[in-house]
Amino acid sequence: MKSKLTAVAVAAAVVAGTAATTVPASAATAKAEPTRCHTADLKAGFATGEDARPEMEQTAKQTQAHIWFTNQSKRTCTLSGFAGVDMIGAQKTDGTWSLARSSTKPEKMTLGQGDTVDFSITLLPVAGSTPQKEKFVPATFLVTPPNETEHFTLKWPFGGQILKQDGATHPATYLNPVGR
């Protein structure tokens, strides 16, 4: 009988609201963790400064292009993972190439209002004399922030062409996580 009375007393205390006093005062005043950034929170573009431009005229080694995201919202938000990147080619034979991801582990990036973070795309340029079927000529990039479904459309500003490896298991053109 005693256990029934205890259960009734606990139930009465919860109904009366005394159970709320079991939450520590520090938890009530703790600042909420920022939530992830949504496409509408961001703006995006290619980094075009001299030190950020990919060396598309050289064909002996890989080079990198950088795409940035800036938090244009009035709140702090986070990005973690890989952006989705689809390259649309300028040639009729190019089609769309969804870039593979590197094996680099992503880290959570926190962006305050106005903060910018970028990620790199590793590219393998080829000579203009390369047969058309072996080269991809970038024209437009569809860039989707991590964990989002809406994308930015960015025009490729650097010229050149890339070795076409859109069906390769380990292509020489791939993307890195945000912050890398």
CSV table of N, CA and C in Angstrom, one decimal:
chain,number,residue,atom,x,y,z
A,1,MET,N,0.8,-1.2,0.0
A,1,MET,CA,0.0,0.0,0.0
A,1,MET,C,0.9,1.3,0.0
A,2,LYS,N,2.0,1.2,0.6
A,2,LYS,CA,2.9,2.4,0.7
A,2,LYS,C,3.3,2.8,-0.7
A,3,SER,N,3.7,1.8,-1.6
A,3,SER,CA,4.1,2.2,-2.9
A,3,SER,C,3.0,2.9,-3.7
A,4,LYS,N,1.8,2.5,-3.5
A,4,LYS,CA,0.7,3.2,-4.2
A,4,LYS,C,0.6,4.6,-3.7
A,5,LEU,N,0.7,4.9,-2.5
A,5,LEU,CA,0.7,6.2,-1.9
A,5,LEU,C,1.8,7.1,-2.5
A,6,THR,N,3.0,6.5,-2.6
A,6,THR,CA,4.2,7.2,-3.1
A,6,THR,C,3.9,7.6,-4.6
A,7,ALA,N,3.4,6.7,-5.4
A,7,ALA,CA,3.1,6.9,-6.8
A,7,ALA,C,2.1,8.0,-6.9
A,8,VAL,N,1.0,8.0,-6.1
A,8,VAL,CA,0.0,9.0,-6.1
A,8,VAL,C,0.6,10.4,-5.7
A,9,ALA,N,1.5,10.4,-4.7
A,9,ALA,CA,2.1,11.7,-4.3
A,9,ALA,C,3.0,12.2,-5.4
A,10,VAL,N,3.8,11.4,-6.1
A,10,VAL,CA,4.6,11.9,-7.2
A,10,VAL,C,3.7,12.4,-8.3
A,11,ALA,N,2.7,11.7,-8.6
A,11,ALA,CA,1.8,12.2,-9.7
A,11,ALA,C,1.2,13.5,-9.3
A,12,ALA,N,0.8,13.7,-8.1
A,12,ALA,CA,0.2,15.0,-7.6
A,12,ALA,C,1.2,16.1,-7.7
A,13,ALA,N,2.5,15.8,-7.4
A,13,ALA,CA,3.5,16.8,-7.4
A,13,ALA,C,3.8,17.2,-8.9
A,14,VAL,N,3.8,16.3,-9.8
A,14,VAL,CA,4.0,16.6,-11.2
A,14,VAL,C,2.8,17.5,-11.7
A,15,VAL,N,1.6,17.1,-11.4
A,15,VAL,CA,0.4,17.9,-11.8
A,15,VAL,C,0.5,19.3,-11.2
A,16,ALA,N,0.9,19.4,-10.0
A,16,ALA,CA,1.0,20.7,-9.3
A,16,ALA,C,2.1,21.6,-9.9
A,17,GLY,N,3.0,21.0,-10.6
A,17,GLY,CA,4.1,21.7,-11.2
A,17,GLY,C,5.4,21.7,-10.5
A,18,THR,N,5.4,21.0,-9.4
A,18,THR,CA,6.7,21.0,-8.6
A,18,THR,C,7.8,20.2,-9.3
A,19,ALA,N,7.4,19.4,-10.3
A,19,ALA,CA,8.4,18.6,-11.0
A,19,ALA,C,9.4,19.5,-11.8
A,20,ALA,N,8.9,20.7,-12.2
A,20,ALA,CA,9.7,21.6,-13.0
A,20,ALA,C,10.9,22.1,-12.2
A,21,THR,N,10.8,22.1,-10.8
A,21,THR,CA,11.9,22.6,-10.0
A,21,THR,C,13.1,21.6,-10.0
A,22,THR,N,12.9,20.4,-10.6
A,22,THR,CA,14.0,19.5,-10.7
A,22,THR,C,15.0,19.9,-11.8
A,23,VAL,N,14.6,20.8,-12.7
A,23,VAL,CA,15.5,21.3,-13.8
A,23,VAL,C,16.5,22.3,-13.2
A,24,PRO,N,17.8,22.1,-13.3
A,24,PRO,CA,18.8,23.0,-12.7
A,24,PRO,C,18.6,24.4,-13.4
A,25,ALA,N,18.8,25.4,-12.5
A,25,ALA,CA,18.7,26.8,-13.0
A,25,ALA,C,19.6,27.1,-14.1
A,26,SER,N,20.8,26.5,-14.1
A,26,SER,CA,21.8,26.7,-15.1
A,26,SER,C,21.4,26.3,-16.5
A,27,ALA,N,20.6,25.2,-16.5
A,27,ALA,CA,20.1,24.7,-17.8
A,27,ALA,C,19.1,25.7,-18.4
A,28,ALA,N,18.3,26.3,-17.6
A,28,ALA,CA,17.3,27.2,-18.1
A,28,ALA,C,17.9,28.5,-18.7
A,29,THR,N,19.1,28.9,-18.3
A,29,THR,CA,19.7,30.1,-18.8
A,29,THR,C,20.8,29.8,-19.8
A,30,ALA,N,21.1,28.5,-20.1
A,30,ALA,CA,22.1,28.1,-21.0
A,30,ALA,C,21.7,28.6,-22.4
A,31,LYS,N,22.7,29.0,-23.2
A,31,LYS,CA,22.5,29.5,-24.5
A,31,LYS,C,22.3,28.3,-25.5
A,32,ALA,N,21.3,28.4,-26.3
A,32,ALA,CA,21.0,27.3,-27.3
A,32,ALA,C,22.1,27.2,-28.3
A,33,GLU,N,22.5,26.0,-28.7
A,33,GLU,CA,23.5,25.8,-29.7
A,33,GLU,C,23.0,26.3,-31.0
A,34,PRO,N,23.8,26.9,-31.9
A,34,PRO,CA,23.4,27.3,-33.2
A,34,PRO,C,22.9,26.1,-34.0
A,35,THR,N,21.9,26.4,-34.9
A,35,THR,CA,21.4,25.3,-35.8
A,35,THR,C,22.2,25.5,-37.1
A,36,ARG,N,22.0,24.5,-38.0
A,36,ARG,CA,22.7,24.5,-39.2
A,36,ARG,C,22.2,25.7,-40.1
A,37,CYS,N,23.1,26.1,-41.0
A,37,CYS,CA,22.9,27.1,-42.0
A,37,CYS,C,22.0,26.5,-43.1
A,38,HIS,N,21.0,27.3,-43.5
A,38,HIS,CA,20.2,26.9,-44.7
A,38,HIS,C,20.6,27.7,-45.9
A,39,THR,N,20.3,27.2,-47.0
A,39,THR,CA,20.6,27.9,-48.3
A,39,THR,C,20.2,29.4,-48.2
A,40,ALA,N,19.0,29.7,-47.7
A,40,ALA,CA,18.5,31.1,-47.6
A,40,ALA,C,19.3,31.9,-46.7
A,41,ASP,N,20.1,31.3,-45.7
A,41,ASP,CA,21.0,32.1,-44.8
A,41,ASP,C,22.3,32.5,-45.5
A,42,LEU,N,22.6,31.9,-46.6
A,42,LEU,CA,23.9,32.0,-47.2
A,42,LEU,C,23.9,32.8,-48.5
A,43,LYS,N,25.1,33.2,-48.9
A,43,LYS,CA,25.4,33.6,-50.3
A,43,LYS,C,26.7,32.9,-50.6
A,44,ALA,N,26.9,32.7,-51.9
A,44,ALA,CA,28.0,31.8,-52.3
A,44,ALA,C,28.7,32.4,-53.6
A,45,GLY,N,30.0,32.1,-53.8
A,45,GLY,CA,30.7,32.5,-55.0
A,45,GLY,C,32.0,31.8,-55.1
A,46,PHE,N,32.7,32.1,-56.2
A,46,PHE,CA,34.0,31.6,-56.4
A,46,PHE,C,35.0,32.6,-55.8
A,47,ALA,N,36.1,32.1,-55.1
A,47,ALA,CA,37.1,33.0,-54.7
A,47,ALA,C,37.9,33.3,-55.9
A,48,THR,N,38.1,34.6,-56.2
A,48,THR,CA,38.7,35.0,-57.5
A,48,THR,C,40.0,35.8,-57.3
A,49,GLY,N,40.5,36.0,-56.1
A,49,GLY,CA,41.7,36.7,-55.8
A,49,GLY,C,42.9,36.0,-56.5
A,50,GLU,N,44.0,36.7,-56.7
A,50,GLU,CA,45.1,36.1,-57.4
A,50,GLU,C,45.6,34.8,-56.7
A,51,ASP,N,45.7,34.8,-55.4
A,51,ASP,CA,46.1,33.6,-54.8
A,51,ASP,C,45.1,32.5,-54.7
A,52,ALA,N,43.8,32.8,-55.1
A,52,ALA,CA,42.8,31.8,-55.0
A,52,ALA,C,42.4,31.2,-56.4
A,53,ARG,N,43.0,31.8,-57.4
A,53,ARG,CA,42.6,31.4,-58.8
A,53,ARG,C,43.3,30.0,-59.1
A,54,PRO,N,42.6,29.1,-59.7
A,54,PRO,CA,43.2,27.8,-60.1
A,54,PRO,C,44.1,28.1,-61.3
A,55,GLU,N,45.2,27.4,-61.4
A,55,GLU,CA,46.1,27.5,-62.5
A,55,GLU,C,45.6,26.6,-63.7
A,56,MET,N,44.6,27.1,-64.4
A,56,MET,CA,44.0,26.3,-65.5
A,56,MET,C,44.9,26.2,-66.7
A,57,GLU,N,45.9,27.1,-66.9
A,57,GLU,CA,46.7,27.1,-68.0
A,57,GLU,C,47.8,26.0,-68.0
A,58,GLN,N,48.1,25.5,-66.7
A,58,GLN,CA,49.1,24.5,-66.6
A,58,GLN,C,48.4,23.2,-66.6
A,59,THR,N,49.1,22.2,-67.2
A,59,THR,CA,48.4,20.8,-67.3
A,59,THR,C,49.3,19.7,-66.7
A,60,ALA,N,50.3,20.0,-66.0
A,60,ALA,CA,51.2,19.0,-65.4
A,60,ALA,C,50.8,18.5,-64.1
A,61,LYS,N,49.9,19.2,-63.4
A,61,LYS,CA,49.5,18.9,-62.0
A,61,LYS,C,48.1,19.4,-61.7
A,62,GLN,N,47.6,18.9,-60.6
A,62,GLN,CA,46.3,19.3,-60.1
A,62,GLN,C,46.4,20.8,-59.6
A,63,THR,N,45.3,21.4,-59.6
A,63,THR,CA,45.1,22.8,-59.0
A,63,THR,C,43.8,22.9,-58.3
A,64,GLN,N,43.6,24.0,-57.6
A,64,GLN,CA,42.4,24.1,-56.8
A,64,GLN,C,41.6,25.4,-57.1
A,65,ALA,N,40.3,25.2,-57.1
A,65,ALA,CA,39.4,26.4,-57.1
A,65,ALA,C,38.7,26.4,-55.7
A,66,HIS,N,38.3,27.6,-55.3
A,66,HIS,CA,37.6,27.7,-53.9
A,66,HIS,C,36.3,28.3,-54.1
A,67,ILE,N,35.3,27.7,-53.4
A,67,ILE,CA,34.0,28.3,-53.4
A,67,ILE,C,33.7,28.7,-51.9
A,68,TRP,N,33.2,29.9,-51.7
A,68,TRP,CA,32.9,30.4,-50.4
A,68,TRP,C,31.4,30.5,-50.1
A,69,PHE,N,31.1,30.3,-48.8
A,69,PHE,CA,29.7,30.6,-48.3
A,69,PHE,C,29.9,31.7,-47.2
A,70,THR,N,29.0,32.7,-47.3
A,70,THR,CA,29.0,33.8,-46.3
A,70,THR,C,27.6,33.7,-45.6
A,71,ASN,N,27.6,33.8,-44.3
A,71,ASN,CA,26.3,33.8,-43.5
A,71,ASN,C,25.8,35.2,-43.6
A,72,GLN,N,24.7,35.4,-44.3
A,72,GLN,CA,24.0,36.7,-44.5
A,72,GLN,C,22.8,36.8,-43.6
A,73,SER,N,22.6,35.8,-42.7
A,73,SER,CA,21.4,35.9,-41.8
A,73,SER,C,21.8,36.7,-40.6
A,74,LYS,N,20.8,36.9,-39.7
A,74,LYS,CA,21.1,37.7,-38.5
A,74,LYS,C,21.3,36.8,-37.3
A,75,ARG,N,21.6,35.5,-37.6
A,75,ARG,CA,21.8,34.5,-36.5
A,75,ARG,C,23.1,33.7,-36.8
A,76,THR,N,23.7,33.1,-35.8
A,76,THR,CA,24.8,32.2,-35.9
A,76,THR,C,24.3,30.9,-36.4
A,77,CYS,N,25.0,30.3,-37.3
A,77,CYS,CA,24.6,28.9,-37.8
A,77,CYS,C,25.8,28.1,-38.1
A,78,THR,N,25.6,26.8,-38.4
A,78,THR,CA,26.8,25.9,-38.6
A,78,THR,C,26.7,25.2,-39.9
A,79,LEU,N,27.8,24.9,-40.5
A,79,LEU,CA,27.9,24.1,-41.7
A,79,LEU,C,28.9,22.9,-41.3
A,80,SER,N,28.5,21.7,-41.8
A,80,SER,CA,29.3,20.6,-41.5
A,80,SER,C,29.1,19.6,-42.7
A,81,GLY,N,30.2,19.2,-43.3
A,81,GLY,CA,30.1,18.2,-44.3
A,81,GLY,C,30.6,18.7,-45.7
A,82,PHE,N,30.0,18.1,-46.7
A,82,PHE,CA,30.4,18.4,-48.1
A,82,PHE,C,29.2,19.1,-48.8
A,83,ALA,N,29.6,20.1,-49.5
A,83,ALA,CA,28.6,20.7,-50.4
A,83,ALA,C,28.3,19.7,-51.5
A,84,GLY,N,27.2,19.8,-52.2
A,84,GLY,CA,27.0,19.1,-53.4
A,84,GLY,C,27.4,20.0,-54.6
A,85,VAL,N,28.2,19.5,-55.5
A,85,VAL,CA,28.6,20.2,-56.6
A,85,VAL,C,28.4,19.5,-57.9
A,86,ASP,N,27.6,20.0,-58.8
A,86,ASP,CA,27.4,19.5,-60.1
A,86,ASP,C,28.0,20.5,-61.1
A,87,MET,N,28.9,20.1,-61.9
A,87,MET,CA,29.4,20.9,-63.0
A,87,MET,C,28.6,20.7,-64.3
A,88,ILE,N,28.2,21.7,-64.9
A,88,ILE,CA,27.5,21.6,-66.2
A,88,ILE,C,28.5,22.1,-67.2
A,89,GLY,N,28.8,21.3,-68.3
A,89,GLY,CA,29.8,21.6,-69.3
A,89,GLY,C,29.3,22.5,-70.4
A,90,ALA,N,30.3,23.1,-71.0
A,90,ALA,CA,30.0,24.0,-72.2
A,90,ALA,C,29.8,23.3,-73.5
A,91,GLN,N,30.4,22.1,-73.6
A,91,GLN,CA,30.3,21.3,-74.8
A,91,GLN,C,29.1,20.4,-74.8
A,92,LYS,N,28.5,20.1,-75.9
A,92,LYS,CA,27.4,19.3,-76.0
A,92,LYS,C,27.7,17.9,-75.4
A,93,THR,N,28.9,17.4,-75.5
A,93,THR,CA,29.3,16.1,-75.0
A,93,THR,C,29.6,16.1,-73.5
A,94,ASP,N,29.6,17.2,-72.9
A,94,ASP,CA,30.0,17.3,-71.5
A,94,ASP,C,28.9,16.8,-70.5
A,95,GLY,N,27.7,17.3,-70.7
A,95,GLY,CA,26.6,17.0,-69.8
A,95,GLY,C,26.9,17.6,-68.4
A,96,THR,N,26.4,16.8,-67.4
A,96,THR,CA,26.6,17.3,-66.0
A,96,THR,C,27.4,16.3,-65.3
A,97,TRP,N,28.4,16.8,-64.5
A,97,TRP,CA,29.3,15.9,-63.7
A,97,TRP,C,29.1,16.2,-62.2
A,98,SER,N,28.6,15.3,-61.5
A,98,SER,CA,28.5,15.4,-60.0
A,98,SER,C,29.8,15.0,-59.4
A,99,LEU,N,30.5,15.9,-58.7
A,99,LEU,CA,31.8,15.7,-58.2
A,99,LEU,C,31.8,14.7,-57.0
A,100,ALA,N,32.8,13.9,-57.1
A,100,ALA,CA,33.1,12.9,-56.0
A,100,ALA,C,33.7,13.7,-54.8
A,101,ARG,N,33.6,13.1,-53.6
A,101,ARG,CA,34.1,13.7,-52.4
A,101,ARG,C,35.5,13.1,-52.0
A,102,SER,N,36.3,13.9,-51.4
A,102,SER,CA,37.6,13.4,-50.9
A,102,SER,C,37.3,12.5,-49.7
A,103,SER,N,38.4,11.9,-49.2
A,103,SER,CA,38.3,11.1,-48.0
A,103,SER,C,38.5,12.0,-46.7
A,104,THR,N,38.7,13.3,-46.9
A,104,THR,CA,39.0,14.2,-45.7
A,104,THR,C,37.7,14.2,-44.8
A,105,LYS,N,38.0,14.1,-43.5
A,105,LYS,CA,36.9,14.1,-42.6
A,105,LYS,C,36.4,15.6,-42.4
A,106,PRO,N,35.1,15.8,-42.5
A,106,PRO,CA,34.5,17.1,-42.2
A,106,PRO,C,34.5,17.5,-40.8
A,107,GLU,N,34.6,18.8,-40.5
A,107,GLU,CA,34.5,19.4,-39.2
A,107,GLU,C,33.3,20.4,-39.2
A,108,LYS,N,32.7,20.6,-38.0
A,108,LYS,CA,31.7,21.6,-37.9
A,108,LYS,C,32.2,23.0,-37.9
A,109,MET,N,31.7,23.8,-38.7
A,109,MET,CA,32.1,25.2,-38.8
A,109,MET,C,31.0,26.1,-38.3
A,110,THR,N,31.3,27.0,-37.4
A,110,THR,CA,30.3,27.9,-36.9
A,110,THR,C,30.5,29.3,-37.5
A,111,LEU,N,29.4,29.8,-38.1
A,111,LEU,CA,29.5,31.1,-38.8
A,111,LEU,C,28.6,32.1,-38.1
A,112,GLY,N,29.2,33.1,-37.6
A,112,GLY,CA,28.5,34.3,-37.0
A,112,GLY,C,28.0,35.1,-38.2
A,113,GLN,N,27.2,36.1,-37.9
A,113,GLN,CA,26.6,37.0,-39.0
A,113,GLN,C,27.8,37.6,-39.7
A,114,GLY,N,27.8,37.4,-41.1
A,114,GLY,CA,28.9,38.0,-41.9
A,114,GLY,C,30.1,37.2,-42.1
A,115,ASP,N,30.2,36.1,-41.3
A,115,ASP,CA,31.4,35.2,-41.4
A,115,ASP,C,31.4,34.4,-42.7
A,116,THR,N,32.6,34.1,-43.2
A,116,THR,CA,32.7,33.3,-44.5
A,116,THR,C,33.6,32.1,-44.2
A,117,VAL,N,33.2,31.0,-44.9
A,117,VAL,CA,34.0,29.8,-44.9
A,117,VAL,C,34.1,29.3,-46.4
A,118,ASP,N,35.1,28.6,-46.7
A,118,ASP,CA,35.2,28.1,-48.1
A,118,ASP,C,35.5,26.6,-48.1
A,119,PHE,N,35.5,26.0,-49.3
A,119,PHE,CA,35.9,24.7,-49.5
A,119,PHE,C,36.6,24.7,-50.9
A,120,SER,N,37.4,23.7,-51.1
A,120,SER,CA,38.2,23.6,-52.3
A,120,SER,C,37.7,22.5,-53.2
A,121,ILE,N,37.9,22.7,-54.5
A,121,ILE,CA,37.7,21.7,-55.5
A,121,ILE,C,39.0,21.4,-56.1
A,122,THR,N,39.5,20.2,-56.1
A,122,THR,CA,40.8,19.8,-56.7
A,122,THR,C,40.4,19.5,-58.2
A,123,LEU,N,41.2,20.1,-59.1
A,123,LEU,CA,40.9,19.9,-60.5
A,123,LEU,C,42.2,19.4,-61.2
A,124,LEU,N,42.0,18.7,-62.3
A,124,LEU,CA,43.1,18.3,-63.2
A,124,LEU,C,42.9,18.9,-64.5
A,125,PRO,N,43.5,20.0,-64.8
A,125,PRO,CA,43.4,20.7,-66.1
A,125,PRO,C,44.1,19.9,-67.2
A,126,VAL,N,43.6,20.0,-68.4
A,126,VAL,CA,44.2,19.4,-69.6
A,126,VAL,C,44.5,20.4,-70.7
A,127,ALA,N,45.3,20.1,-71.6
A,127,ALA,CA,45.7,21.0,-72.7
A,127,ALA,C,44.5,21.2,-73.6
A,128,GLY,N,44.4,22.3,-74.3
A,128,GLY,CA,43.4,22.5,-75.3
A,128,GLY,C,43.5,21.5,-76.4
A,129,SER,N,44.6,21.0,-76.7
A,129,SER,CA,44.8,20.0,-77.8
A,129,SER,C,44.3,18.6,-77.4
A,130,THR,N,43.9,18.4,-76.2
A,130,THR,CA,43.4,17.1,-75.7
A,130,THR,C,42.1,16.8,-76.6
A,131,PRO,N,41.9,15.5,-77.0
A,131,PRO,CA,40.7,15.2,-77.8
A,131,PRO,C,39.5,15.6,-77.0
A,132,GLN,N,38.5,16.1,-77.7
A,132,GLN,CA,37.2,16.6,-77.1
A,132,GLN,C,36.6,15.6,-76.2
A,133,LYS,N,36.6,14.3,-76.5
A,133,LYS,CA,35.9,13.3,-75.7
A,133,LYS,C,36.6,13.1,-74.4
A,134,GLU,N,37.9,13.6,-74.2
A,134,GLU,CA,38.7,13.4,-73.0
A,134,GLU,C,38.7,14.7,-72.1
A,135,LYS,N,38.0,15.7,-72.6
A,135,LYS,CA,38.1,16.9,-71.8
A,135,LYS,C,36.7,17.4,-71.5
A,136,PHE,N,36.5,18.1,-70.3
A,136,PHE,CA,35.3,18.6,-69.8
A,136,PHE,C,35.5,20.1,-69.7
A,137,VAL,N,34.7,20.9,-70.3
A,137,VAL,CA,34.8,22.4,-70.3
A,137,VAL,C,33.8,22.9,-69.3
A,138,PRO,N,34.2,23.3,-68.1
A,138,PRO,CA,33.2,23.8,-67.2
A,138,PRO,C,32.5,25.1,-67.6
A,139,ALA,N,31.2,25.2,-67.4
A,139,ALA,CA,30.5,26.5,-67.7
A,139,ALA,C,29.8,27.0,-66.5
A,140,THR,N,29.0,26.1,-65.8
A,140,THR,CA,28.2,26.5,-64.6
A,140,THR,C,28.4,25.4,-63.5
A,141,PHE,N,28.3,25.9,-62.3
A,141,PHE,CA,28.4,25.0,-61.1
A,141,PHE,C,27.1,25.2,-60.3
A,142,LEU,N,26.5,24.1,-60.0
A,142,LEU,CA,25.3,24.1,-59.1
A,142,LEU,C,25.9,23.6,-57.8
A,143,VAL,N,25.8,24.5,-56.8
A,143,VAL,CA,26.4,24.3,-55.5
A,143,VAL,C,25.4,24.3,-54.4
A,144,THR,N,25.2,23.1,-53.7
A,144,THR,CA,24.2,23.0,-52.7
A,144,THR,C,24.9,22.9,-51.3
A,145,PRO,N,24.6,23.8,-50.4
A,145,PRO,CA,25.3,23.7,-49.1
A,145,PRO,C,25.0,22.3,-48.4
A,146,PRO,N,25.9,21.9,-47.5
A,146,PRO,CA,25.7,20.6,-46.8
A,146,PRO,C,24.3,20.5,-46.2
A,147,ASN,N,23.7,19.3,-46.4
A,147,ASN,CA,22.4,19.0,-45.8
A,147,ASN,C,21.2,19.8,-46.3
A,148,GLU,N,21.4,20.5,-47.5
A,148,GLU,CA,20.3,21.3,-48.0
A,148,GLU,C,19.9,20.7,-49.4
A,149,THR,N,18.8,21.2,-49.9
A,149,THR,CA,18.3,20.7,-51.2
A,149,THR,C,18.3,21.8,-52.3
A,150,GLU,N,18.4,23.1,-51.9
A,150,GLU,CA,18.4,24.2,-52.8
A,150,GLU,C,19.8,24.6,-53.1
A,151,HIS,N,20.1,25.0,-54.3
A,151,HIS,CA,21.4,25.2,-54.7
A,151,HIS,C,21.6,26.7,-55.2
A,152,PHE,N,22.9,27.0,-55.3
A,152,PHE,CA,23.3,28.3,-56.0
A,152,PHE,C,23.8,27.9,-57.4
A,153,THR,N,23.6,28.8,-58.3
A,153,THR,CA,24.1,28.6,-59.7
A,153,THR,C,25.2,29.6,-59.9
A,154,LEU,N,26.4,29.1,-60.1
A,154,LEU,CA,27.6,29.9,-60.2
A,154,LEU,C,28.2,29.7,-61.6
A,155,LYS,N,28.5,30.8,-62.3
A,155,LYS,CA,29.2,30.7,-63.6
A,155,LYS,C,30.7,30.5,-63.3
A,156,TRP,N,31.3,29.6,-64.1
A,156,TRP,CA,32.7,29.3,-63.9
A,156,TRP,C,33.5,30.5,-64.5
A,157,PRO,N,34.3,31.1,-63.7
A,157,PRO,CA,35.0,32.3,-64.2
A,157,PRO,C,36.5,32.1,-64.7
A,158,PHE,N,37.0,30.9,-64.7
A,158,PHE,CA,38.4,30.7,-64.9
A,158,PHE,C,38.8,30.2,-66.3
A,159,GLY,N,37.9,29.7,-67.1
A,159,GLY,CA,38.3,29.1,-68.4
A,159,GLY,C,39.0,27.8,-68.2
A,160,GLY,N,39.6,27.3,-69.3
A,160,GLY,CA,40.3,26.1,-69.3
A,160,GLY,C,39.4,24.9,-69.4
A,161,GLN,N,40.0,23.7,-69.3
A,161,GLN,CA,39.3,22.5,-69.4
A,161,GLN,C,39.9,21.4,-68.4
A,162,ILE,N,39.1,20.4,-68.1
A,162,ILE,CA,39.5,19.5,-67.1
A,162,ILE,C,39.4,18.1,-67.7
A,163,LEU,N,40.4,17.2,-67.3
A,163,LEU,CA,40.4,15.8,-67.8
A,163,LEU,C,39.0,15.2,-67.4
A,164,LYS,N,38.3,14.7,-68.4
A,164,LYS,CA,37.0,14.1,-68.1
A,164,LYS,C,37.1,12.8,-67.5
A,165,GLN,N,36.7,12.7,-66.2
A,165,GLN,CA,36.8,11.5,-65.4
A,165,GLN,C,35.5,11.3,-64.6
A,166,ASP,N,34.4,11.7,-65.2
A,166,ASP,CA,33.1,11.7,-64.5
A,166,ASP,C,32.6,10.3,-64.2
A,167,GLY,N,33.2,9.2,-64.8
A,167,GLY,CA,32.8,7.9,-64.4
A,167,GLY,C,33.9,7.1,-63.7
A,168,ALA,N,35.0,7.8,-63.3
A,168,ALA,CA,36.1,7.2,-62.6
A,168,ALA,C,35.8,6.9,-61.2
A,169,THR,N,36.4,5.8,-60.7
A,169,THR,CA,36.2,5.4,-59.2
A,169,THR,C,37.0,6.4,-58.4
A,170,HIS,N,38.2,6.8,-58.7
A,170,HIS,CA,39.0,7.8,-58.0
A,170,HIS,C,39.4,8.9,-58.9
A,171,PRO,N,38.5,9.8,-59.3
A,171,PRO,CA,38.8,10.9,-60.3
A,171,PRO,C,39.9,11.9,-59.7
A,172,ALA,N,40.6,12.5,-60.5
A,172,ALA,CA,41.6,13.5,-60.1
A,172,ALA,C,40.9,14.9,-59.9
A,173,THR,N,39.6,15.0,-60.2
A,173,THR,CA,38.9,16.2,-59.9
A,173,THR,C,37.8,15.8,-58.9
A,174,TYR,N,37.8,16.4,-57.7
A,174,TYR,CA,37.0,16.1,-56.6
A,174,TYR,C,36.8,17.2,-55.6
A,175,LEU,N,35.9,17.1,-54.7
A,175,LEU,CA,35.7,18.2,-53.7
A,175,LEU,C,36.1,17.8,-52.3
A,176,ASN,N,36.4,18.9,-51.5
A,176,ASN,CA,36.8,18.7,-50.1
A,176,ASN,C,35.7,19.3,-49.3
A,177,PRO,N,35.6,18.9,-48.0
A,177,PRO,CA,34.5,19.4,-47.1
A,177,PRO,C,34.6,20.9,-46.8
A,178,VAL,N,33.6,21.4,-46.4
A,178,VAL,CA,33.5,22.8,-46.0
A,178,VAL,C,34.6,23.1,-44.9
A,179,GLY,N,35.4,24.1,-45.1
A,179,GLY,CA,36.4,24.5,-44.2
A,179,GLY,C,37.8,23.9,-44.6
A,180,ARG,N,37.8,23.2,-45.7
A,180,ARG,CA,39.1,22.6,-46.2
A,180,ARG,C,39.4,23.0,-47.6
